[in-house]
Every structure is written in C-alpha cells, then in structure tokens.
XYZ file of C-alpha atoms in Angstrom:
571
model
C 3.101 -52.328 -49.446
C 1.471 -52.294 -46.091
C 0.920 -55.336 -44.014
C -1.578 -56.230 -41.236
C -0.940 -59.397 -39.291
C -3.703 -61.044 -37.242
C -2.649 -63.469 -34.569
C -4.642 -65.357 -31.940
C -4.071 -66.245 -28.323
C -5.377 -68.186 -25.390
C -7.544 -70.590 -27.344
C -8.415 -71.452 -30.859
C -11.896 -70.789 -32.449
C -11.979 -67.193 -31.497
C -12.885 -65.966 -35.022
C -9.437 -64.865 -36.326
C -10.708 -65.592 -39.836
C -13.877 -63.424 -39.534
C -11.782 -60.867 -37.784
C -9.177 -60.718 -40.561
C -11.897 -60.717 -43.167
C -13.655 -57.799 -41.412
C -10.535 -55.695 -41.099
C -9.980 -56.204 -44.726
C -13.478 -55.170 -45.564
C -13.288 -51.883 -43.583
C -10.033 -51.139 -45.054
C -11.515 -51.599 -48.381
C -14.261 -49.419 -47.458
C -11.652 -46.670 -46.919
C -10.807 -46.872 -50.631
C -7.829 -49.236 -50.213
C -7.064 -52.302 -52.364
C -6.840 -55.318 -50.103
C -5.486 -58.900 -50.442
C -5.272 -61.640 -47.812
C -2.859 -64.442 -46.959
C -3.701 -67.316 -44.540
C -0.865 -69.181 -42.845
C -1.528 -72.756 -41.709
C 1.276 -74.223 -39.661
C 0.486 -77.867 -40.625
C 2.792 -80.149 -42.614
C 0.161 -81.000 -45.312
C 0.927 -79.345 -48.620
C -2.641 -78.181 -48.753
C -5.968 -78.926 -47.244
C -6.989 -81.312 -50.110
C -6.453 -84.692 -48.271
C -7.672 -83.496 -44.914
C -11.025 -84.817 -43.567
C -13.761 -82.179 -43.026
C -13.995 -83.681 -39.401
C -10.359 -82.551 -38.894
C -10.335 -79.084 -40.467
C -13.766 -78.111 -41.648
C -14.480 -77.908 -45.312
C -11.925 -77.881 -48.176
C -12.419 -74.495 -50.030
C -11.589 -74.528 -53.720
C -10.358 -71.603 -55.738
C -10.574 -70.756 -59.302
C -7.063 -72.021 -59.949
C -7.944 -75.301 -58.397
C -6.172 -74.646 -55.173
C -7.601 -76.579 -52.112
C -7.240 -74.310 -49.294
C -8.365 -73.568 -45.710
C -11.892 -72.428 -45.220
C -10.920 -69.030 -44.008
C -9.954 -68.080 -47.591
C -13.563 -68.513 -48.306
C -14.299 -65.859 -45.661
C -11.852 -63.562 -47.238
C -13.411 -64.023 -50.721
C -16.889 -63.583 -49.547
C -16.300 -60.500 -47.317
C -13.906 -58.783 -49.828
C -15.375 -60.038 -53.043
C -11.974 -61.100 -54.420
C -10.519 -63.989 -56.274
C -7.458 -65.467 -54.359
C -4.958 -68.012 -55.645
C -3.531 -71.233 -54.102
C -0.428 -69.313 -53.104
C -2.638 -67.144 -50.720
C -2.631 -70.135 -48.454
C 0.834 -70.821 -46.903
C 1.497 -74.125 -45.057
C 4.382 -75.529 -43.374
C 4.472 -78.257 -46.075
C 4.536 -75.712 -48.964
C 7.515 -73.920 -47.323
C 9.522 -76.919 -46.476
C 8.995 -78.323 -50.040
C 10.210 -75.201 -51.550
C 13.206 -75.097 -49.357
C 14.163 -78.683 -50.084
C 13.574 -78.177 -53.847
C 16.218 -75.371 -53.708
C 18.571 -77.445 -51.669
C 18.390 -80.267 -54.301
C 19.008 -77.857 -57.008
C 22.119 -76.560 -55.100
C 20.606 -73.038 -54.751
C 22.113 -72.771 -51.347
C 25.646 -73.315 -52.615
C 26.628 -75.966 -50.221
C 25.552 -74.210 -47.067
C 23.954 -76.079 -44.228
C 20.186 -75.541 -44.599
C 18.533 -74.506 -41.332
C 15.294 -73.111 -40.085
C 16.974 -69.736 -39.612
C 17.670 -68.189 -41.967
C 16.554 -70.400 -44.854
C 13.044 -71.405 -43.819
C 12.350 -68.077 -42.291
C 13.629 -66.229 -45.403
C 11.454 -68.537 -47.636
C 8.443 -67.574 -45.569
C 9.130 -63.816 -45.914
C 9.866 -64.071 -49.604
C 6.628 -66.009 -50.209
C 4.542 -63.257 -48.366
C 6.204 -60.508 -50.373
C 5.642 -62.160 -53.683
C 2.045 -63.246 -53.067
C 1.104 -59.918 -51.476
C 1.893 -58.079 -54.799
C -0.414 -60.190 -56.844
C -3.708 -58.307 -57.656
C -6.830 -60.230 -56.533
C -9.644 -57.607 -57.433
C -9.356 -57.845 -61.311
C -7.477 -54.477 -61.423
C -3.914 -53.942 -62.556
C -1.000 -53.238 -60.115
C -0.379 -54.517 -56.586
C -2.841 -54.142 -53.673
C -2.292 -51.393 -51.091
C -2.618 -53.619 -48.020
C -2.198 -57.460 -47.274
C -4.113 -58.842 -44.365
C -2.136 -61.846 -43.035
C -3.739 -64.365 -40.639
C -1.486 -66.657 -38.701
C -3.415 -69.894 -37.868
C -3.236 -71.524 -34.549
C -2.423 -69.651 -31.195
C 0.633 -67.975 -30.069
C 3.254 -70.312 -28.482
C 2.141 -73.448 -30.506
C 5.274 -75.493 -31.247
C 4.510 -75.825 -34.965
C 4.093 -72.112 -35.531
C 7.511 -71.308 -34.273
C 9.179 -70.795 -37.622
C 6.323 -68.495 -38.687
C 6.428 -66.334 -35.565
C 10.209 -65.952 -35.950
C 9.822 -65.134 -39.486
C 7.115 -62.621 -39.107
C 9.083 -60.991 -36.305
C 11.979 -60.450 -38.707
C 9.443 -59.395 -41.449
C 8.207 -56.589 -39.221
C 11.744 -55.154 -38.979
C 12.354 -55.854 -42.732
C 9.382 -53.886 -43.915
C 9.879 -51.066 -41.270
C 7.900 -48.980 -39.007
C 4.718 -47.515 -40.638
C 4.374 -50.641 -42.971
C 3.399 -53.283 -40.464
C 0.457 -53.532 -37.957
C -0.043 -56.489 -35.732
C -3.513 -57.116 -34.347
C -3.839 -59.793 -31.599
C -7.115 -61.533 -31.036
C -7.527 -62.797 -27.552
C -10.026 -64.027 -25.081
C -11.463 -62.044 -22.023
C -13.624 -64.695 -20.497
C -16.322 -64.084 -17.978
C -16.397 -66.640 -15.119
C -19.737 -67.540 -13.795
C -18.434 -67.907 -10.300
C -17.364 -64.308 -10.021
C -19.170 -62.738 -12.839
C -16.393 -60.433 -14.009
C -14.208 -60.095 -17.187
C -10.917 -61.689 -16.556
C -7.829 -60.082 -18.206
C -5.103 -62.429 -17.055
C -5.394 -64.844 -20.115
C -4.793 -61.909 -22.529
C -2.075 -60.617 -20.437
C -0.307 -63.910 -20.641
C -0.994 -64.147 -24.316
C 0.614 -60.768 -25.038
C 3.555 -61.529 -22.964
C 4.247 -64.726 -24.980
C 3.781 -62.737 -28.126
C 6.294 -60.074 -27.136
C 8.865 -62.774 -26.001
C 8.681 -64.012 -29.573
C 9.660 -60.605 -31.114
C 6.146 -59.491 -32.039
C 4.724 -56.370 -30.502
C 0.786 -55.916 -30.823
C -0.489 -52.529 -32.059
C -4.153 -53.344 -31.524
C -5.869 -55.772 -29.148
C -9.203 -57.312 -30.395
C -10.730 -58.831 -27.290
C -13.385 -61.593 -27.745
C -15.964 -61.487 -24.848
C -19.664 -62.214 -24.607
C -20.267 -58.553 -23.683
C -18.588 -55.223 -24.345
C -15.525 -54.666 -22.134
C -15.901 -52.387 -19.071
C -13.757 -49.256 -19.199
C -11.878 -50.512 -16.162
C -10.896 -53.705 -17.983
C -9.735 -51.708 -21.033
C -7.561 -49.433 -18.826
C -5.996 -52.655 -17.112
C -5.335 -54.280 -20.548
C -3.785 -51.166 -21.800
C -1.478 -50.863 -18.745
C -0.397 -54.422 -18.595
C -0.181 -54.995 -22.506
C 1.463 -51.629 -23.422
C -1.394 -50.935 -25.976
C -3.012 -47.574 -26.240
C -6.738 -47.490 -24.845
C -8.003 -46.388 -28.246
C -6.405 -49.401 -29.873
C -8.236 -51.946 -27.778
C -11.374 -53.362 -29.516
C -14.046 -55.410 -28.073
C -15.400 -58.257 -30.291
C -18.492 -59.083 -28.332
C -21.216 -61.446 -29.423
C -23.506 -60.003 -32.235
C -26.672 -61.025 -33.833
C -25.165 -61.998 -37.199
C -21.577 -62.365 -38.758
C -22.116 -59.383 -41.062
C -22.150 -57.167 -37.889
C -18.589 -57.795 -37.025
C -17.124 -55.302 -39.552
C -19.638 -52.813 -38.321
C -18.615 -53.414 -34.727
C -14.844 -52.799 -35.731
C -15.975 -49.561 -37.624
C -18.102 -48.325 -34.614
C -14.896 -48.674 -32.331
C -12.805 -46.915 -34.933
C -10.583 -49.949 -35.543
C -9.763 -48.744 -38.964
C -8.489 -45.411 -37.677
C -6.018 -47.150 -35.311
C -4.853 -49.366 -38.060
C -4.534 -46.449 -40.672
C -2.636 -44.521 -38.035
C -0.024 -47.387 -37.516
C 0.364 -47.804 -41.297
C 0.757 -44.104 -41.925
C -2.335 -44.145 -44.167
C -4.580 -41.730 -42.346
C -4.067 -38.902 -44.889
C -4.540 -41.390 -47.885
C -7.607 -43.339 -46.984
C -11.127 -42.142 -47.613
C -13.908 -41.941 -44.949
C -15.135 -45.572 -44.329
C -18.421 -46.354 -46.122
C -20.339 -49.420 -45.414
C -23.924 -48.491 -46.137
C -24.799 -51.508 -48.338
C -23.116 -53.888 -45.897
C -25.161 -52.106 -42.983
C -28.513 -52.415 -44.762
C -27.844 -56.143 -45.376
C -26.901 -56.777 -41.663
C -30.043 -54.917 -40.593
C -32.230 -56.863 -43.042
C -30.892 -60.087 -41.848
C -31.935 -59.239 -38.247
C -35.472 -58.118 -39.299
C -36.378 -61.266 -41.185
C -39.021 -63.472 -39.333
C -40.841 -65.453 -41.978
C -38.992 -68.774 -41.865
C -37.788 -71.111 -44.501
C -36.498 -74.535 -43.318
C -33.921 -76.447 -45.229
C -32.895 -80.011 -44.331
C -29.245 -80.556 -44.929
C -28.583 -84.265 -45.556
C -24.945 -85.087 -45.510
C -21.999 -87.267 -44.283
C -20.305 -84.641 -41.987
C -23.218 -83.181 -40.221
C -21.389 -83.490 -36.963
C -19.299 -80.582 -37.644
C -21.038 -77.609 -39.278
C -17.857 -76.194 -40.585
C -17.717 -79.095 -43.004
C -20.388 -77.469 -44.985
C -19.582 -73.778 -44.198
C -19.731 -72.486 -47.710
C -23.057 -74.286 -48.335
C -24.336 -72.590 -45.122
C -23.229 -69.210 -46.218
C -24.752 -69.690 -49.772
C -28.036 -70.683 -48.168
C -27.956 -67.501 -45.995
C -27.112 -65.215 -48.877
C -30.065 -66.785 -50.888
C -32.494 -66.647 -47.962
C -31.791 -62.928 -47.300
C -32.249 -62.209 -50.817
C -35.605 -63.937 -50.774
C -36.478 -62.179 -47.470
C -36.697 -65.306 -45.457
C -35.102 -66.252 -42.135
C -33.120 -69.440 -42.602
C -33.295 -72.479 -40.462
C -31.197 -75.388 -41.256
C -31.946 -78.976 -39.884
C -28.872 -81.192 -39.974
C -29.790 -84.814 -40.990
C -26.922 -87.505 -40.992
C -27.331 -89.470 -44.110
C -26.739 -92.670 -42.194
C -29.802 -92.085 -40.092
C -32.015 -92.474 -43.158
C -30.710 -96.105 -43.805
C -32.902 -99.249 -43.393
C -30.316 -100.571 -41.050
C -30.761 -97.484 -38.809
C -34.471 -98.449 -38.619
C -33.472 -101.724 -37.098
C -30.673 -100.497 -34.730
C -31.972 -97.076 -33.750
C -35.574 -96.561 -34.680
C -35.723 -93.317 -32.656
C -32.970 -91.702 -34.796
C -34.446 -93.081 -37.965
C -37.743 -91.606 -37.314
C -36.289 -88.307 -36.210
C -34.427 -87.999 -39.476
C -37.352 -88.714 -41.752
C -39.584 -86.359 -39.774
C -37.106 -83.625 -40.476
C -37.170 -84.236 -44.062
C -41.088 -84.446 -44.119
C -41.194 -81.059 -42.315
C -38.770 -79.246 -44.504
C -39.579 -76.603 -47.193
C -36.411 -77.830 -49.188
C -33.810 -80.500 -48.947
C -30.180 -79.964 -49.885
C -27.717 -82.853 -50.311
C -24.066 -81.565 -50.653
C -21.231 -83.658 -51.863
C -19.370 -86.269 -50.184
C -16.623 -88.971 -50.799
C -16.205 -92.638 -50.091
C -18.916 -95.338 -49.475
C -20.576 -93.361 -46.608
C -21.108 -90.408 -48.944
C -24.698 -89.444 -50.131
C -25.941 -91.501 -53.015
C -26.062 -89.261 -56.065
C -29.021 -88.020 -57.827
C -28.326 -89.889 -61.179
C -27.931 -93.263 -59.490
C -31.198 -92.806 -57.532
C -33.081 -91.918 -60.722
C -31.745 -95.092 -62.466
C -32.930 -97.222 -59.667
C -36.256 -95.701 -59.135
C -37.393 -94.682 -62.578
C -35.410 -97.053 -64.918
C -35.806 -99.898 -62.520
C -32.132 -100.690 -62.405
C -32.031 -101.824 -58.696
C -28.361 -102.600 -58.913
C -27.316 -99.199 -60.516
C -24.536 -97.644 -58.631
C -21.308 -95.636 -58.695
C -18.146 -97.381 -59.466
C -16.688 -95.658 -56.374
C -19.002 -97.549 -54.229
C -19.232 -100.832 -56.285
C -16.452 -101.246 -58.808
C -18.199 -104.400 -60.095
C -21.631 -102.873 -60.673
C -23.321 -104.015 -63.855
C -24.996 -100.571 -64.287
C -22.283 -97.940 -63.425
C -24.057 -94.666 -63.725
C -21.038 -93.014 -62.178
C -17.424 -93.834 -63.352
C -13.822 -92.845 -62.503
C -12.590 -90.008 -64.694
C -10.156 -91.229 -67.405
C -7.411 -88.732 -66.474
C -7.622 -89.228 -62.804
C -5.034 -91.009 -60.539
C -6.013 -93.945 -58.153
C -2.508 -94.035 -56.556
C -2.172 -90.364 -55.524
C -4.824 -88.385 -53.573
C -3.595 -84.811 -53.285
C -4.369 -82.459 -56.211
C -5.404 -85.356 -58.580
C -9.084 -84.410 -58.903
C -10.823 -82.245 -61.527
C -10.295 -78.932 -59.723
C -10.947 -75.271 -60.066
C -13.032 -73.122 -62.460
C -14.466 -75.027 -65.404
C -16.855 -74.115 -68.199
C -20.410 -75.415 -68.400
C -22.346 -74.919 -71.548
C -26.284 -74.857 -71.408
C -27.750 -77.481 -73.623
C -31.399 -76.314 -73.239
C -32.640 -72.771 -72.886
C -35.912 -73.533 -71.592
C -34.815 -74.889 -68.168
C -34.719 -73.614 -64.681
C -30.864 -73.436 -64.431
C -30.304 -71.562 -67.456
C -33.040 -69.055 -66.768
C -31.590 -68.661 -63.108
C -28.312 -67.716 -64.624
C -29.816 -65.106 -66.790
C -30.085 -67.127 -70.014
C -26.267 -67.184 -70.646
C -24.847 -69.668 -72.917
C -22.228 -70.782 -70.495
C -21.035 -70.382 -66.849
C -17.777 -70.865 -65.048
C -18.064 -72.708 -61.791
C -15.620 -74.407 -59.346
C -15.271 -78.149 -59.358
C -13.857 -80.768 -57.116
C -14.465 -84.452 -58.019
C -12.819 -87.624 -59.422
C -16.001 -89.440 -60.518
C -18.520 -88.392 -63.162
C -21.635 -89.487 -64.846
C -21.239 -92.300 -67.260
C -21.733 -90.773 -70.719
C -22.820 -94.254 -72.100
C -25.943 -94.244 -69.882
C -26.984 -90.553 -70.768
C -29.299 -91.401 -73.747
C -31.152 -93.942 -71.602
C -31.452 -91.607 -68.677
C -32.726 -88.796 -70.959
C -35.344 -90.994 -72.669
C -36.743 -91.612 -69.143
C -37.071 -87.914 -68.487
C -33.962 -86.779 -66.757
C -32.713 -83.645 -68.558
C -28.955 -82.980 -68.714
C -29.161 -79.314 -69.116
C -25.511 -78.473 -68.807
C -22.383 -80.150 -70.152
C -18.694 -79.305 -70.559
C -17.083 -78.233 -73.890
C -16.724 -81.850 -75.103
C -20.253 -82.781 -74.407
C -19.157 -85.903 -72.492
C -19.144 -84.413 -69.018
C -22.445 -83.936 -67.432
C -22.583 -80.810 -65.316
C -26.275 -80.034 -64.565
C -29.316 -82.282 -64.346
C -33.024 -81.328 -63.908
C -36.305 -83.027 -63.549
C -38.585 -80.840 -65.600
C -41.764 -82.158 -64.039
C -40.469 -81.419 -60.562
C -41.066 -78.005 -58.793
C -37.222 -77.842 -58.156
C -34.976 -80.771 -58.625
C -31.615 -79.671 -59.755
C -28.202 -81.579 -59.470
C -24.768 -80.132 -60.434
C -21.362 -81.511 -60.807
C -19.771 -78.268 -59.626
C -19.907 -76.294 -56.402
C -21.840 -73.117 -56.704
C -21.406 -72.332 -52.948
C -17.746 -71.388 -53.478
C -18.570 -68.393 -55.575
C -21.675 -67.174 -53.642
C -21.336 -63.607 -52.154
C -23.504 -61.790 -49.690
C -24.462 -59.236 -52.346
C -24.421 -61.852 -55.243
C -25.928 -65.120 -54.071
C -25.527 -68.197 -56.146
C -28.340 -68.412 -58.673
C -28.993 -72.186 -57.967
C -29.285 -71.540 -54.164
C -31.522 -68.585 -54.818
C -33.628 -70.849 -56.976
C -33.938 -73.455 -54.194
C -34.985 -70.960 -51.494
C -37.346 -69.258 -53.858
C -38.940 -72.561 -54.926
C -39.318 -73.439 -51.189
C -41.097 -70.054 -50.734
C -43.278 -70.229 -53.769
C -41.313 -67.366 -55.415
C -39.647 -69.348 -58.243
C -41.752 -68.191 -61.088
C -41.535 -64.486 -60.083
C -37.717 -64.927 -59.592
C -37.338 -66.450 -63.193
C -39.372 -63.716 -64.662
C -37.167 -61.120 -63.021
C -33.978 -62.994 -64.181
C -35.283 -63.166 -67.745
C -35.970 -59.394 -67.803
C -32.473 -58.970 -66.286
C -33.855 -56.684 -63.361
C -33.095 -59.260 -60.615
C -30.516 -57.447 -58.432
C -29.578 -60.533 -56.281
C -28.634 -62.885 -58.891
C -24.815 -63.437 -59.464
C -22.056 -65.732 -60.591
C -21.351 -68.764 -58.464
C -20.275 -72.316 -58.100
C -21.648 -75.614 -56.391
C -21.189 -79.411 -55.709
C -18.672 -82.087 -55.760
C -18.248 -85.562 -56.838
C -20.216 -86.446 -60.029
C -23.569 -84.712 -59.807
C -23.696 -85.528 -56.103
C -24.820 -82.025 -55.133
C -28.345 -81.950 -55.720
C -31.177 -79.977 -54.398
C -34.908 -80.329 -54.565
C -37.947 -78.638 -53.235
C -39.781 -80.966 -50.576
C -43.447 -81.070 -51.223
C -45.411 -80.142 -48.107
C -48.064 -82.904 -48.976
C -45.482 -85.653 -48.575
C -47.294 -88.674 -47.380
C -44.572 -91.253 -47.388
C -40.800 -91.132 -47.464
C -39.155 -89.782 -50.567
C -37.256 -91.968 -52.969
C -33.823 -91.123 -51.521
C -31.084 -93.549 -50.688
C -27.711 -93.322 -48.938
C -24.936 -95.763 -48.762
C-alpha cells in the first residue's frame, strides 16, 4: 500500500480538501485505484451534532456515517463510495483507546498518548486504507490522507506524531507528503512572499515530517525566482514545487496539477513511475472547458436557514452546478435567508423583506434545502395543508408539539434524549408508486432508487389520504408504504419534494436526476429531458440522493409571470 499525506500550513481554508481530491483524481487517471481518509482533530465523534455554521455541511455516506464535507469532495472527484471509518476524529480514536482500556486489552499498562493513541491512529489508517471503495475486489493501490487544520495546531499533535511514526513504519518509497501552504502577495510591495511557507515547513520538519512536494496557494503563478528560493530554504526539489493559483472553476485544479507534472513527482516518490499509465483526463478537461464557455444564465434562488455560510449547502451547490452544466446553462445562485421572508421582517426590516421577495420573483427556479429546528424552512406538505386544505394550524410536531393537525411527526424509532447518530441515516430504498410522474421518469422509469437520508421527522401517514384527495401526489414511498419519500404536484411545471438528499450522490459526470429536472424545467427543457430519459439515451442522468428532515427539501420552478408573492412560509 502506498500513502499520500496532505497537510496544510499558515492559514486554514487553503483548499486542502480540493487539493487532496485532485491528487486522487490524477493518480486514478494514471490507472491506480485510490481511496481517501480525512483526519479531523476535533473531539466530536463525528460531524453529526455540529452546526453548519461551525463546520459547514454534514455529509452523509451510504452506511449512515455523518462526516466532514471534504469526504463529499473525495466522492465527487473520484466517483467512489466511502465509509464512516474513512473519517477519523480525535473523538473516535480516544473512544476506541478507552474501550480497549476498559476491556483490559492493555494488560494493566499505563495508557498514554504515545504509544497507545498514536498506535491506534496508525492501525486505523492501515485498516481503512485496505477497504475497497470503487466496487472492485482487493485493496486500493494508494490512500490519500488529508490532515485537517494547520501544522502546529495543539489539537493535531497526536496525529502529527503518529504520522511521523507512520512514515517510518511504512518505509521509504511508500509515503509521500504534500504540504499545501500560502505564498501571499502583499499589495504594499506587490511581490510574492515566501517567508510564511518557510516557517510552515520548518514547523513541519520539527514535528518529524519531511515534505516531498510543496503545493503553494497564490493568486498568480509563482515566479521562477520564488520557486528557487522555496526550494533552497525548504529542501524540496524545484520540480516538486507546484503552484495552485486561482482558476476559473474547481474542475481545473486537477488539470493544473497535471500540467505541472505533480503526478510524476508523486509517482517518483512512491516508486510507481514504472507501474502507472500515462495520465488521461480528456473527459474531465472537456467538462472544465464547457463550464467556462457557458454563458446563457439560469438563476436559482436558494432559500434556507444557513445562507450566511455557503459551505452549509456545499453538496447542494455542487449538484446544481452538475445539473446546470449538463443542461448547458451558466448557474447563478441567489442566497435568500428564510427569515427575511417572514411577516415580522416586513415590519422590522422592510428593505431586507422586499429584497428577499424580489430575488424569488426574479428567479428561474427556487430550491429549499433541509433544515432543523423551529428556524428551519417550513416543509412542503405543511404548506400544502395550510394553503390547499385550509388547515391554518397545520404544522410539524417539531415546531409545535401540540398542533391539532400534525402533518409531520417524530419517527417512532427515534431518540429524543440522544442527538448523535439517532436519525434515519444513510442509503434507504424508495419505491415509485406512480409510473406516470416526473420523478420516476427522471430516474429512467426504475421501480426503485437508493438515496441517502438524514432526518428524524416524517410525513404523518394518517394525513396522506386527505392530502392525496386534494391533489398532492406521493409518488415515492419506502418498502412499508408508511414512509413518504417523494411528493409532486402534477399540475405544476416542476414542484417536487423529497425526504432524502439527492445532492449527496450527484457526480460531475452523473448529475442527480432531480436536480437536472429542476434546471431543465427552469430552462424550458423538461419535456425534452424526460423523453430522452424514457428512451434511455440521456447521457447525463445518474444515481443520486437529496433532502433532509421529512420532505423538507423541495424544489419548484418559479413562474416568470409571478404577480404576487408565492404561497411559501417559514418559521
């Protein structure tokens, strides 16, 4: 097994996740089988209980793992399926060590960070790296490991110590360290400054880790003199210093690495030069070029709870991008805080209220992703019950436990005392109830689909007959027929709500069918798309997942002839 470690220095937010994903992609393009591990040095067991404001979105895997959003980047770039164990946290490591201590596995020894915690980290990496993630038998060839945070962080110390030991453990030729650092350009002097990277590398070496490749983030390509200076002061060969300068779209990052022969430097360190094939990224290059050439716009209003931090809806953004490129449209996303649409905001801040509604009226489509708590977006079923059935007090039991018309109820098997890992999580099967509906057609008229879930509330099955009689179509249900998975309004150009999260399975080359349906409807292409899907010649329809808490992810095309505000409420 070969290992590539990606670390970061100077500041956070340099794009280590995208860099690690891009490295994995170019190695895969060389014919190697690649897996990935993300190390997060926080004490949480997983990302499940963390607010999106704190750490961005919680990405959900097939096995129900709630993990860091970078694993979403890995899955999208490499088209693989990871497991919860591919995300290592300090909490997981200490929990495993303490469990061993309680069982007496350490035979009465004093349990310490070194060697017990560091050994547990190394053993975890070796075990998970051998798990196939591409659907093939046998272990992968290369494992790309990303160490979260920046070098020198106090909480990362056990991991840097363990990885230093690990580099010796696996031996020369099996371990390559890529350090992502910042080379800023100060406006005052207008030159690229190497000192931050020098200090970062010095700190890295003091911790027992020697970088083989430097990936330098800068606004522009590094000057030759700057590369020579970095090589001299950081003891890294000139050919192994890569510039990660700003590019037009994220899909160009792997191409940037390939152009600078980053894969050749990595393969040389790992003694794989004679094994790997010539890197081939034709399809990826074509997609990146197409993305830059698009000019006909499609405008999507994103109405949500966490619009203040775009990473809160990262997978939704990526799924929209995948779908827009497939429909040959240039995506523009307008962020609309759900609270700005409230009647109270009209009184307290009329300017924000008016601006929010104007964005909705000017949109080609509206997308409402999932949210939790009483500030989350009101779900589609509740809105239908209020507006169509006339049940003004209809509500979710999450928002009003005493409501007389609970359209949304707590799942029977859920826990109200423990938060982490107690939701309905991971890949679950949805069976189509109606063949002649948009969602079934978009998925290629399959009898069922497997999508990823993350919710603890669901549509009240007792109210389903009443809702259906009024015209709300439940086109997808689980195997019991009691859990509602997909809703549609047949009379609407495109009004679809789902219990799952299709964005988690969207891929650049295989966009989520429901997202493609939304963009196609917004562009007037839905009928053509459905006909292609029905004849099975639509090349960009793939398998995916969407939504969150009880049908709360719903999307609908916004009619351009909208004269008054739509029937949409938020709490």
